[in-house]
CSV table of C-alpha atoms in Angstrom, one decimal:
chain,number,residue,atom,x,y,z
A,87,UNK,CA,-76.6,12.3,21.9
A,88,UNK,CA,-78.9,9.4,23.0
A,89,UNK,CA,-78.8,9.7,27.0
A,90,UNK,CA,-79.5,6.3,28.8
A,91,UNK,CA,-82.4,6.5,31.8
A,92,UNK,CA,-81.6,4.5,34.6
A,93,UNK,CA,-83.4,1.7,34.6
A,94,UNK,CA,-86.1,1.4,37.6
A,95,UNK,CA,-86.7,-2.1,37.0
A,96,UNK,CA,-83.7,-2.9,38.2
A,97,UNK,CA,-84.6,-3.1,41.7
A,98,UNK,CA,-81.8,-5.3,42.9
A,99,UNK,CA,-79.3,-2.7,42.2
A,100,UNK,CA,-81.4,0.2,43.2
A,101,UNK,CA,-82.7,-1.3,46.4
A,102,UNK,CA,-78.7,-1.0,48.0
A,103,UNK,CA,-77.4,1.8,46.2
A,104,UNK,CA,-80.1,4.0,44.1
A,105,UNK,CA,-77.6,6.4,42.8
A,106,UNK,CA,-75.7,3.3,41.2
A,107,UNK,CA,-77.9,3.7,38.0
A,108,UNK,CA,-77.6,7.3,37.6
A,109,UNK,CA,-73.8,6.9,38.0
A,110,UNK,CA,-73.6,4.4,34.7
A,111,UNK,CA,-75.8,6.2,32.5
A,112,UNK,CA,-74.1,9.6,33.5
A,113,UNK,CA,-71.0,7.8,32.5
A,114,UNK,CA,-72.5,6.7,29.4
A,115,UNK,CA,-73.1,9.7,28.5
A,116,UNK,CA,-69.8,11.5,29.1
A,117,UNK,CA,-68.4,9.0,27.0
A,118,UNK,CA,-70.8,9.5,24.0
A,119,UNK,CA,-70.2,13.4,24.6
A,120,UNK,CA,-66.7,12.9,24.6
A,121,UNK,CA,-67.0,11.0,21.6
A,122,UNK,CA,-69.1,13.3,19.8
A,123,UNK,CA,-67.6,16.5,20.1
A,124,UNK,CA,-69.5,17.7,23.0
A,125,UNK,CA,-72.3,18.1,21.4
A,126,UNK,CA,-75.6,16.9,23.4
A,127,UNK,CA,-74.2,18.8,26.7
A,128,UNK,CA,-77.8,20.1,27.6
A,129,UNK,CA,-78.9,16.4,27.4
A,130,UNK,CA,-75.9,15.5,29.9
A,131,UNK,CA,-76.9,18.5,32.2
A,132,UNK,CA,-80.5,17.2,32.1
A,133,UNK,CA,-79.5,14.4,33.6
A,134,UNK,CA,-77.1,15.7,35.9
A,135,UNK,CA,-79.6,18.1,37.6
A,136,UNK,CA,-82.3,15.3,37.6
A,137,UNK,CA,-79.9,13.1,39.6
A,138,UNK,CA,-79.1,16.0,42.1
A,139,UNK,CA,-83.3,16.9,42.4
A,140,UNK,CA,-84.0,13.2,43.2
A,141,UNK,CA,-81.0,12.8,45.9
A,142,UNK,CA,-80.1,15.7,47.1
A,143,UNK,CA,-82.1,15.4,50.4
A,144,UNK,CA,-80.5,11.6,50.6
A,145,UNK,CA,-79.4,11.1,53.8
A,146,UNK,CA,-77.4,8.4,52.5
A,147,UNK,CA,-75.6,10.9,50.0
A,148,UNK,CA,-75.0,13.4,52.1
A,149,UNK,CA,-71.2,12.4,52.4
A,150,UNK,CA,-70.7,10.2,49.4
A,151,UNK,CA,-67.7,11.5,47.2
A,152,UNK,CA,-69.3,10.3,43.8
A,153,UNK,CA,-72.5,12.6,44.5
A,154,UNK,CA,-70.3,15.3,45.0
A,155,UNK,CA,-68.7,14.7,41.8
A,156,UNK,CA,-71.8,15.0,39.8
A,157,UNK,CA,-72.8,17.9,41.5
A,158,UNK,CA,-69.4,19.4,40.0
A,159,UNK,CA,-69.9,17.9,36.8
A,160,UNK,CA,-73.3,19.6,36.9
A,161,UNK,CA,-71.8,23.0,38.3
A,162,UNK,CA,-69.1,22.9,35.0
A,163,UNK,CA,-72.5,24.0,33.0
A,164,UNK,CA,-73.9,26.3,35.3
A,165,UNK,CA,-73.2,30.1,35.1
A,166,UNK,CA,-74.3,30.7,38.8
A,167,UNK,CA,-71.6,28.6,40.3
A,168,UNK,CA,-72.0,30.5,43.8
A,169,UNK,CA,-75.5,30.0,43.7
A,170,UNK,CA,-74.8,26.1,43.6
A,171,UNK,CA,-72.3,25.8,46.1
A,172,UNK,CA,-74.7,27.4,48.8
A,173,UNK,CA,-77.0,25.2,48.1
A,174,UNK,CA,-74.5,22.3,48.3
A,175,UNK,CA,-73.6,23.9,52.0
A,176,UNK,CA,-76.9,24.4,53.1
A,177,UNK,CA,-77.9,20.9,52.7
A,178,UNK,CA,-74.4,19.7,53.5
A,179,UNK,CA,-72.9,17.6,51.1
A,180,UNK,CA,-70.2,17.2,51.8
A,181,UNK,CA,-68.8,19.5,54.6
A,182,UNK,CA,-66.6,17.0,56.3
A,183,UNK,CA,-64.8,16.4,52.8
A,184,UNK,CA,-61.6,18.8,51.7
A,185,UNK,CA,-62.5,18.3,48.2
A,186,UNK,CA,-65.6,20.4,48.7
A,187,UNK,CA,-63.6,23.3,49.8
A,188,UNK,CA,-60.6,22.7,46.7
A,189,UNK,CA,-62.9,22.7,44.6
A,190,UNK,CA,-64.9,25.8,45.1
A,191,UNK,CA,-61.5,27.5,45.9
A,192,UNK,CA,-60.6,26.2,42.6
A,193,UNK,CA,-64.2,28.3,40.8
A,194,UNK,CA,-63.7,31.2,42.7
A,195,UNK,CA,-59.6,31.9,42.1
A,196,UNK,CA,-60.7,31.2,38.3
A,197,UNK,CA,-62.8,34.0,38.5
A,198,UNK,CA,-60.8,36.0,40.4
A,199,UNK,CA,-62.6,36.4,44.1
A,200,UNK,CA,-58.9,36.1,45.2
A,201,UNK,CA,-59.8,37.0,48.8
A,202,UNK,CA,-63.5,34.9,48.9
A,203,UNK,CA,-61.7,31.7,47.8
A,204,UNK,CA,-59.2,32.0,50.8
A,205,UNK,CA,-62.1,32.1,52.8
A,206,UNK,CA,-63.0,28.9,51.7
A,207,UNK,CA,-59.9,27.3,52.5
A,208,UNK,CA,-60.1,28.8,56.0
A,209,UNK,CA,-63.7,27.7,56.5
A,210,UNK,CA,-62.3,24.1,55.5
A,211,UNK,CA,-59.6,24.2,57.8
A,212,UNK,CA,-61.6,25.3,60.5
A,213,UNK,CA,-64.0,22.2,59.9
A,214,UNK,CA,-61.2,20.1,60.1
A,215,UNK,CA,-62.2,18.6,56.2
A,216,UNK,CA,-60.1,15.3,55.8
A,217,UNK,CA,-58.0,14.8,54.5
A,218,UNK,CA,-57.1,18.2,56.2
A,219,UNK,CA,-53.4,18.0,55.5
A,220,UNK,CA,-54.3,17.7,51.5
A,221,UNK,CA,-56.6,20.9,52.0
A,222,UNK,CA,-53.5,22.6,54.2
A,223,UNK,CA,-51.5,21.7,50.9
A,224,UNK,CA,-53.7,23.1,48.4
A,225,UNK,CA,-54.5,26.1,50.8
A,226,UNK,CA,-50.7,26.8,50.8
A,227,UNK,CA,-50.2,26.1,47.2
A,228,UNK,CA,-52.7,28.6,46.2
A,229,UNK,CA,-51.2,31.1,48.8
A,230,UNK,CA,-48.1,31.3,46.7
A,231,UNK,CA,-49.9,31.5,43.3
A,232,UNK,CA,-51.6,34.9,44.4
A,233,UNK,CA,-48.5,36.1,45.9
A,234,UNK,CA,-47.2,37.7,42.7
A,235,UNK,CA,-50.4,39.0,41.8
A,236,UNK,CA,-51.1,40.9,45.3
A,237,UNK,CA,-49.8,44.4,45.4
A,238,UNK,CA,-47.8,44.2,48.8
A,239,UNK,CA,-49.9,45.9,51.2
A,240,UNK,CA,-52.5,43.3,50.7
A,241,UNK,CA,-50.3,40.4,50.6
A,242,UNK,CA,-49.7,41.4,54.3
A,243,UNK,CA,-52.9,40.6,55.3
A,244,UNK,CA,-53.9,37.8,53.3
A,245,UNK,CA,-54.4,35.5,56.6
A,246,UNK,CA,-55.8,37.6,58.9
A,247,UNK,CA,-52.6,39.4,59.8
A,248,UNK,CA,-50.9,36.9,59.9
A,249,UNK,CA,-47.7,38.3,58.0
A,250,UNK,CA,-46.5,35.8,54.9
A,251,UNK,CA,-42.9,35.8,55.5
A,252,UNK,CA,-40.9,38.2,53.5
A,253,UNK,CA,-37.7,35.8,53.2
A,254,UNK,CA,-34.9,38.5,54.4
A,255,UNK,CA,-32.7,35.4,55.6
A,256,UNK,CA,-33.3,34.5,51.6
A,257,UNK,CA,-34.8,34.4,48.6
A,258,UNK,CA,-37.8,32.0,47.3
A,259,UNK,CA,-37.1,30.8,44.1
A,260,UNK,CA,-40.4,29.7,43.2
A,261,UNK,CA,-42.1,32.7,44.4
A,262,UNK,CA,-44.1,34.6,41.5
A,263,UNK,CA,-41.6,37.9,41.7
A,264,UNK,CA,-38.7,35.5,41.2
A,265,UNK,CA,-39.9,33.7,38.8
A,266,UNK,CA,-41.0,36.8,36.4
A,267,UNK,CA,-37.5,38.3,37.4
A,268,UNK,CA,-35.7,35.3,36.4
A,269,UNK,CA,-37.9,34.8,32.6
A,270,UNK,CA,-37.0,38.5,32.3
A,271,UNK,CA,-33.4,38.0,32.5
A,272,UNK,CA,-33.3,34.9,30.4
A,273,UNK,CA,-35.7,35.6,27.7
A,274,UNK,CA,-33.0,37.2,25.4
A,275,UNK,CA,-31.6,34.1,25.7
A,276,UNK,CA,-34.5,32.1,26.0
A,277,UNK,CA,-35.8,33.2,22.2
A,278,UNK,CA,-33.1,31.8,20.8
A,279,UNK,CA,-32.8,28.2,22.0
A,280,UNK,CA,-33.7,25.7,19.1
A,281,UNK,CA,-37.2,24.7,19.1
A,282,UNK,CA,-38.8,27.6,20.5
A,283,UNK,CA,-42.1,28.7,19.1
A,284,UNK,CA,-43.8,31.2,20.5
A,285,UNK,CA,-47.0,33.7,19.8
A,286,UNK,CA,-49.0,36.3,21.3
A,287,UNK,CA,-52.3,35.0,20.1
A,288,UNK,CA,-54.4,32.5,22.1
A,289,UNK,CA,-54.4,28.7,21.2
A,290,UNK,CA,-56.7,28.6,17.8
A,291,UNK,CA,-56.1,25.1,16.8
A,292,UNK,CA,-58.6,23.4,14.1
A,293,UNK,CA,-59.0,20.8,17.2
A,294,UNK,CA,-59.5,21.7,21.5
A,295,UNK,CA,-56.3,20.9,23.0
A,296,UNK,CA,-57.1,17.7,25.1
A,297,UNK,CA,-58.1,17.8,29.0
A,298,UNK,CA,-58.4,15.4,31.8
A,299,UNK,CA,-62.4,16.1,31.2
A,300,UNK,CA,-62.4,16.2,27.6
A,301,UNK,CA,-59.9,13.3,26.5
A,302,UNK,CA,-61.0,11.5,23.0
A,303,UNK,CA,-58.3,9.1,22.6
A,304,UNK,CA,-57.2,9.3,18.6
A,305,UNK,CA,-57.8,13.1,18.7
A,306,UNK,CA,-55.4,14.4,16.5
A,307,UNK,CA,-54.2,18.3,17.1
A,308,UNK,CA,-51.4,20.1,14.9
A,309,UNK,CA,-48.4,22.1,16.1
A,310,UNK,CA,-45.7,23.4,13.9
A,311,UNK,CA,-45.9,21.2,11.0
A,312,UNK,CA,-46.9,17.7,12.9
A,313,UNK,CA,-49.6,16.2,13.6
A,314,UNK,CA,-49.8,14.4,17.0
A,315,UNK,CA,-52.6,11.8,17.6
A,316,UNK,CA,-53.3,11.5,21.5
A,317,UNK,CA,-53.1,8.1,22.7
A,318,UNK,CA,-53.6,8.9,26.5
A,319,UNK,CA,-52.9,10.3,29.6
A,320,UNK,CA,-49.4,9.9,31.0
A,321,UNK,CA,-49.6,12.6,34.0
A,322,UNK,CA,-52.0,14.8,35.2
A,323,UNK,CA,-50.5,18.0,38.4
A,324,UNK,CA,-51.9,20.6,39.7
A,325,UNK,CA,-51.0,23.1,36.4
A,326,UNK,CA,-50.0,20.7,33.9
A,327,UNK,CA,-51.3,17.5,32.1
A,328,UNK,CA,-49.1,15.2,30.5
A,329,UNK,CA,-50.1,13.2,27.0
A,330,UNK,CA,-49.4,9.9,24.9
A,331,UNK,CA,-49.1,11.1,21.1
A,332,UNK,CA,-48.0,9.7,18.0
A,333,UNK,CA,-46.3,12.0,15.8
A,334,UNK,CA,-47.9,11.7,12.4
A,335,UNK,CA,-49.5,9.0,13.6
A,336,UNK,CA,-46.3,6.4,13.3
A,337,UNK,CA,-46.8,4.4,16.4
A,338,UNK,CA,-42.7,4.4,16.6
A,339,UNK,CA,-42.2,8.1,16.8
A,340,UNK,CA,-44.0,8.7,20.4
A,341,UNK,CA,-43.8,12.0,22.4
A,342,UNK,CA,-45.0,13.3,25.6
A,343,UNK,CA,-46.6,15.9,25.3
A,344,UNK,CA,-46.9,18.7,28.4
A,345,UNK,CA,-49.9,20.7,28.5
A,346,UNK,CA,-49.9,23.7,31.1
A,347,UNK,CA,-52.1,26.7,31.4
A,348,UNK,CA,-51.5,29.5,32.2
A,349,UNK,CA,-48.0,29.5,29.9
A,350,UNK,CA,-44.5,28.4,31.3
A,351,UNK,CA,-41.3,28.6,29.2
A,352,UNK,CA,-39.4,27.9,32.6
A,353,UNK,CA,-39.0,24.4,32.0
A,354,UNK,CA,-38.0,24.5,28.3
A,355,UNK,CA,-35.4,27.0,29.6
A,356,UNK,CA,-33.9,24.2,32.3
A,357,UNK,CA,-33.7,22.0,29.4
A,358,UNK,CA,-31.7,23.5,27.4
A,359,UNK,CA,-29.7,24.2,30.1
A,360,UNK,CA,-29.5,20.5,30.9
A,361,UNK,CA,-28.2,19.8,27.2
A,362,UNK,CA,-25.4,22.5,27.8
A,363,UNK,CA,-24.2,21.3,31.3
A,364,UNK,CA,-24.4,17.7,31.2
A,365,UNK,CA,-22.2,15.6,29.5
A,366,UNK,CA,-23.7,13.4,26.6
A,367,UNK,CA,-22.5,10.4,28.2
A,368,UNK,CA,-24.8,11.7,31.2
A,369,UNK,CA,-28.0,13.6,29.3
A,370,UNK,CA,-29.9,10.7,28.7
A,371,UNK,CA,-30.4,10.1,32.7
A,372,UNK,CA,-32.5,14.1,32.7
A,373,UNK,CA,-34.7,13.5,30.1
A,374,UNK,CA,-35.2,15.6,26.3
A,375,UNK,CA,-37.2,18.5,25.4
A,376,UNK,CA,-38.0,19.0,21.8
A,377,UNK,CA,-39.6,22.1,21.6
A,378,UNK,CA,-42.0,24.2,23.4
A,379,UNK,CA,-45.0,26.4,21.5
A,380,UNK,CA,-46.3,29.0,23.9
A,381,UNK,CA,-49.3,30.9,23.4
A,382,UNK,CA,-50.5,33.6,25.6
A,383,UNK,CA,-53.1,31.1,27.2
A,384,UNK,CA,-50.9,28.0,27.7
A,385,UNK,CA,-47.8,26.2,26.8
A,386,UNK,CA,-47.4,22.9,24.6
A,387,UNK,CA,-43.4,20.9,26.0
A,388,UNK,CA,-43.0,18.4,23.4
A,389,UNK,CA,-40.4,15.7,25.4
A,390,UNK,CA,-39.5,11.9,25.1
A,391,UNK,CA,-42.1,9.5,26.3
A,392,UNK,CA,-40.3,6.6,28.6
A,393,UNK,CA,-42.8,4.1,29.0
A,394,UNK,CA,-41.9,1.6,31.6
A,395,UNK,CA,-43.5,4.2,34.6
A,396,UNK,CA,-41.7,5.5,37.7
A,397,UNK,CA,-39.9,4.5,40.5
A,398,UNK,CA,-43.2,5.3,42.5
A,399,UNK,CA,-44.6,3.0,40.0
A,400,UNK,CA,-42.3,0.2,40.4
A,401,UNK,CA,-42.8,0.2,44.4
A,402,UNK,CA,-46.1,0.1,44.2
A,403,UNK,CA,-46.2,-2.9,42.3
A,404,UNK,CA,-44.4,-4.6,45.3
A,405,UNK,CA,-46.2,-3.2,47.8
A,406,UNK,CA,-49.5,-4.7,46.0
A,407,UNK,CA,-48.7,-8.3,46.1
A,408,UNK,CA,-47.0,-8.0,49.6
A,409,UNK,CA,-43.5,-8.3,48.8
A,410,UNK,CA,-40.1,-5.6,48.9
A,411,UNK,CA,-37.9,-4.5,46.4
A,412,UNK,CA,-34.9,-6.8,45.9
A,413,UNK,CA,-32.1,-4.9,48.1
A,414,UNK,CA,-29.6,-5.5,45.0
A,415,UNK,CA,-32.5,-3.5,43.1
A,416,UNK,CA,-32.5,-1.0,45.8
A,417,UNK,CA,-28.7,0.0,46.2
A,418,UNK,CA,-28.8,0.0,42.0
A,419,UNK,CA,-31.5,2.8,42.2
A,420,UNK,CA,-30.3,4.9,44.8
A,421,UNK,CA,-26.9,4.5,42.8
A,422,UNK,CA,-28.4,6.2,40.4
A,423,UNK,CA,-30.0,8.7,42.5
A,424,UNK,CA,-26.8,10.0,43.9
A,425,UNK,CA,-25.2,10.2,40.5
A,426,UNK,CA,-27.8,12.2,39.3
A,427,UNK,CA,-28.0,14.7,42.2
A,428,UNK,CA,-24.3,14.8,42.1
A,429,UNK,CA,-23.6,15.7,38.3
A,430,UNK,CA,-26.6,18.1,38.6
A,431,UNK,CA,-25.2,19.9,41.4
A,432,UNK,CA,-21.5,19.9,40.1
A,433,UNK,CA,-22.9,22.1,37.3
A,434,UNK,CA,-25.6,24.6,39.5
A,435,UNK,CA,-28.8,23.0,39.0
A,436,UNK,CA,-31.0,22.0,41.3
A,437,UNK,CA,-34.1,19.9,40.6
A,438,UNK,CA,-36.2,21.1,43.1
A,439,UNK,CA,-39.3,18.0,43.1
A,440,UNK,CA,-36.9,15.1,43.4
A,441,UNK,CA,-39.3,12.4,44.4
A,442,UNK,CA,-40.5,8.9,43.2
A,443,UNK,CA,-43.2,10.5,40.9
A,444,UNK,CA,-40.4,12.4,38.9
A,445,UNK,CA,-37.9,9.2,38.5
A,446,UNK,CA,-39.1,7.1,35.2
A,447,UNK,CA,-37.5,3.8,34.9
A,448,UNK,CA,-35.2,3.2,31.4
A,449,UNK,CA,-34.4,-0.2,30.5
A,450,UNK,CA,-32.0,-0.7,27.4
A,451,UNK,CA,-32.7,-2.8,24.2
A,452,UNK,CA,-29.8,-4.4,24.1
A,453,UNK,CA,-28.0,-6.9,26.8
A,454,UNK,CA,-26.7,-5.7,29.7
A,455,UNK,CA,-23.0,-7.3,31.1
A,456,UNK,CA,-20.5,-5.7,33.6
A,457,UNK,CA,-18.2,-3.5,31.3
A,458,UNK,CA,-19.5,-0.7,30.8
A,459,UNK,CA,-21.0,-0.4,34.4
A,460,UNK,CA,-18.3,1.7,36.1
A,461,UNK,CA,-18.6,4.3,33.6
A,462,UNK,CA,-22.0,4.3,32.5
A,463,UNK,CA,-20.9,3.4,28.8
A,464,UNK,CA,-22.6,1.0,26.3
A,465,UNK,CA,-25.9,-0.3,27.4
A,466,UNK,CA,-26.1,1.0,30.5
A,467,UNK,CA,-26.5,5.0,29.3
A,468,UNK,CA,-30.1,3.6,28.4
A,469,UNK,CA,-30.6,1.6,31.8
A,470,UNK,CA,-31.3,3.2,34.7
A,471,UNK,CA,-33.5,6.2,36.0
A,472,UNK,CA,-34.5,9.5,34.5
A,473,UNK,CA,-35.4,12.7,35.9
A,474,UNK,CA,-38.1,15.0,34.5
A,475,UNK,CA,-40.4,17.5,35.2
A,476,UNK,CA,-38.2,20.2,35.9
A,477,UNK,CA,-40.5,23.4,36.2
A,478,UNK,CA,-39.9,24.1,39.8
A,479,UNK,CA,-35.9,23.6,38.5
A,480,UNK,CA,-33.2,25.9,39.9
A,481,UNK,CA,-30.7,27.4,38.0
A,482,UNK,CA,-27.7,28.5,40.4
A,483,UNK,CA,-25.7,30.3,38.3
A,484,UNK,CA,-28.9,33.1,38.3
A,485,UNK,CA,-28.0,33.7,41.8
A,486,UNK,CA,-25.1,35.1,43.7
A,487,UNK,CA,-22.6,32.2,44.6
A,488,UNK,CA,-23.6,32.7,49.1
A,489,UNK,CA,-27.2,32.5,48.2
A,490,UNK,CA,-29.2,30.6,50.5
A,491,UNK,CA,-33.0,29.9,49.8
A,492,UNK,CA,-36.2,30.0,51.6
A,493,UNK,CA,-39.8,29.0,50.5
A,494,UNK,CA,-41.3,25.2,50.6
A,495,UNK,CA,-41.2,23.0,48.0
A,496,UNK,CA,-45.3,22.3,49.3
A,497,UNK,CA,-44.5,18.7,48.1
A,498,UNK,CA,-46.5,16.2,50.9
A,499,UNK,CA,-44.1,14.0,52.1
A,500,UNK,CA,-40.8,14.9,50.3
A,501,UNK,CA,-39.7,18.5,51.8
A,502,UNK,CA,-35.8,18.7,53.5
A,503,UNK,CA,-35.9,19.0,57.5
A,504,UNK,CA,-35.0,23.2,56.5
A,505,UNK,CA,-38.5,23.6,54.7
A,506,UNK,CA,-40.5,22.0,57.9
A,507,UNK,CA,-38.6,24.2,60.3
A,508,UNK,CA,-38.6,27.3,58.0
A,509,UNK,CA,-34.9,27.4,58.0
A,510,UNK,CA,-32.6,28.5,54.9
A,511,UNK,CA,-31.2,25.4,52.7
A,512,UNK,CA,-29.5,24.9,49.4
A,513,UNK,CA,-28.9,21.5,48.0
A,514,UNK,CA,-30.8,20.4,51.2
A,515,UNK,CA,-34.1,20.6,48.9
A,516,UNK,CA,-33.0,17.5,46.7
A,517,UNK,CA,-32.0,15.1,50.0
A,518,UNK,CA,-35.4,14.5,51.1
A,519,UNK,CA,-36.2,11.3,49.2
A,520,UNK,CA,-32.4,9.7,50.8
């Protein structure tokens, strides 16, 4: 891989912002690594480490968010990841950032130093890192990801006895106890649904399944008989990625496909309820799963791919030129809300992450006139909204009928009034966005 030199002739540039060069021919050459299989990564890391020698006693630097990025892109190569992170503290870069402290959470949960990377967190919080509410999130996030791996003595003092609350007015359903309970009890079941592939063995594919770091567009991986060439990313969480593919490259057959690590069947499982439940009149407004294939590394949900972008989407492209949603547009979509939330109730389900982000817009092919609006019928089952992503989905009918829950949804912005105040709730969790 040819690795481009900034250019030190190009003092305009480099007079104002020095790292500027750096920044283009690091890019450059992710691009041709991406392009070329990764091969060339000690070039890249080359040039990574000379750009972090040359500035890394920048005053100017010290708090710039793309330095820190390269000094992660660096630290992806280096084995002593610990070793480069004190040096990153000593010097301070960054120490006023929450990313900082995500990130080396992030390295040291991967490698297991369960109780060093909740440290971290606490070290960031303490320093008031903004945006500190994202690092309180993330900090919280990754509190209920160990819980289910803690025996229960140490899960008592994971914050410096300060006792994690052990839900006796109810149960969390997105705890990591429940969860395994729940994928015990379902699994005979589970096995069985159509399109369920599953295997014991690790990923092996002829081609790396693609990643928010290493995305070659036109990479084409196989699974169960069908090749699927990557087109993009749709969608990218804090366990899963979400992908554009063709399947056997025919540009009319497209598919999202939903990458997560480590392996959850949970959401195929909510699907499948969803086809049972939901009348087909109704199923189109919750989205289609395929199939799944699970390996004992990760999980591969093959679903529809709606196009036209979310509801999160769709405000945002008001908000950008100024201007609100027509209110006739408004009422229409929260319509359609409450007739969601209301056949998914009616039949035990709770979504659990209702929000903008998980509402795609569907517009129909063909035209749209009033009969048919009542009833949903003719056009208007394809127009409307959607609503996917159902892995933190709630099946009620695994519960007894009184059950009240506890635990937080940890979603910023879009948790019920009970969540804030720690207080039990039901089909509260799916009125926040109302």
């Amino acid at each position: 891989m040819a690795v481009t030199r900034p250019n030190s002739d190009d003092t305009t540039i480099s007079a104002h912002d020095p790292l500027l060069p750096w920044l283009l021919s690091i890019k450059k050459a992710l691009d041709e690594w991406y392009l070329d299989n990764q091969s060339g990564v000690a070039n890249l890391d080359k040039l990574l480490s000379d750009c972090i020698t040359n500035f890394k006693h920048h005053s100017q630097y010290k708090n710039d968010i793309r330095f820190l990025k390269i000094w992660f892109l660096y630290l992806e190569g280096h084995k002593d990841f610990e070793k480069v992170f004190r040096e990153m503290e000593k010097i301070e870069i960054c120490i006023g950032h929450s990313l900082l402290y995500q990130w080396y959470a992030l390295f040291l949960e991967a490698k297991g130093k369960w109780q060093a990377a909740h440290m971290v967190y606490q070290i960031g919080i303490s320093r008031k890192a903004e945006p500190l509410e994202k690092l309180k999130e993330a900090h919280s996030l990754f509190l209920d990801r160990i819980s289910g791996r803690l025996n229960a003595t140490s899960l008592q003092k994971v914050d410096k006895g300060e006792l994690i609350e052990t839900e006796k007015s109810g149960v969390n359903p997105w705890s990591s106890s429940t969860m395994e309970d729940q994928l015990k009890r379902i699994n005979a079941k589970l096995i069985k649904y159509d399109g369920y592939r599953a295997s014991n063995k690790v990923y092996s594919g002829k081609v790396a399944l693609p990643s928010g770091k290493n995305l070659s567009r036109n990479k084409i991986i196989e699974l169960g008989g069908k090749k699927y060439q990557i087109k993009g990313c749709a969608g990218q969480g804090g366990f899963a990625e979400v992908f554009k593919a063709f399947v056997n490259s025919d540009p009319e057959d497209v598919v999202a496909l939903k990458i997560q690590k480590p392996a959850f069947p949970w959401e195929f499982y909510m699907y499948r309820q969803l086809d049972q439940r939901i009348s087909v009149e109704e199923r189109s407004r919750y989205g289609f799963a395929h199939r799944i294939h699970l390996y004992s590394d990760c999980s591969i949900l093959v679903c529809d791919y709606i196009p036209q972008g979310t509801v999160l989407d769709a405000i945002n492209s008001y908000v950008v030129v100024g201007k609100s949603m027509e209110e006739v547009l408004c009422i229409y979509y929260t319509i359609e809300m409450l007739c969601i939330l209301e056949s998914l109730h009616n039949v035990g389900i709770i979504h659990g992450d209702f929000k903008p982000d998980n509402l795609l817009i569907r517009y129909t092919r063909d035209d749209l006139t009033t009969d048919g609006f009542h009833n949903h019928s003719g056009p208007w089952c394809d127009q409307g909204l959607c609503l996917v992503d159902w892995g933190r989905g709630i099946d009620l009918r695994l519960f007894p009928d009184n059950i009240n829950f506890t635990g937080d949804c940890r979603t910023s912005g879009f948790r019920c009034v009970e969540m804030q105040e720690k207080k039990p709730w039901k089909f509260q969790a799916s009125l926040n966005l109302m």
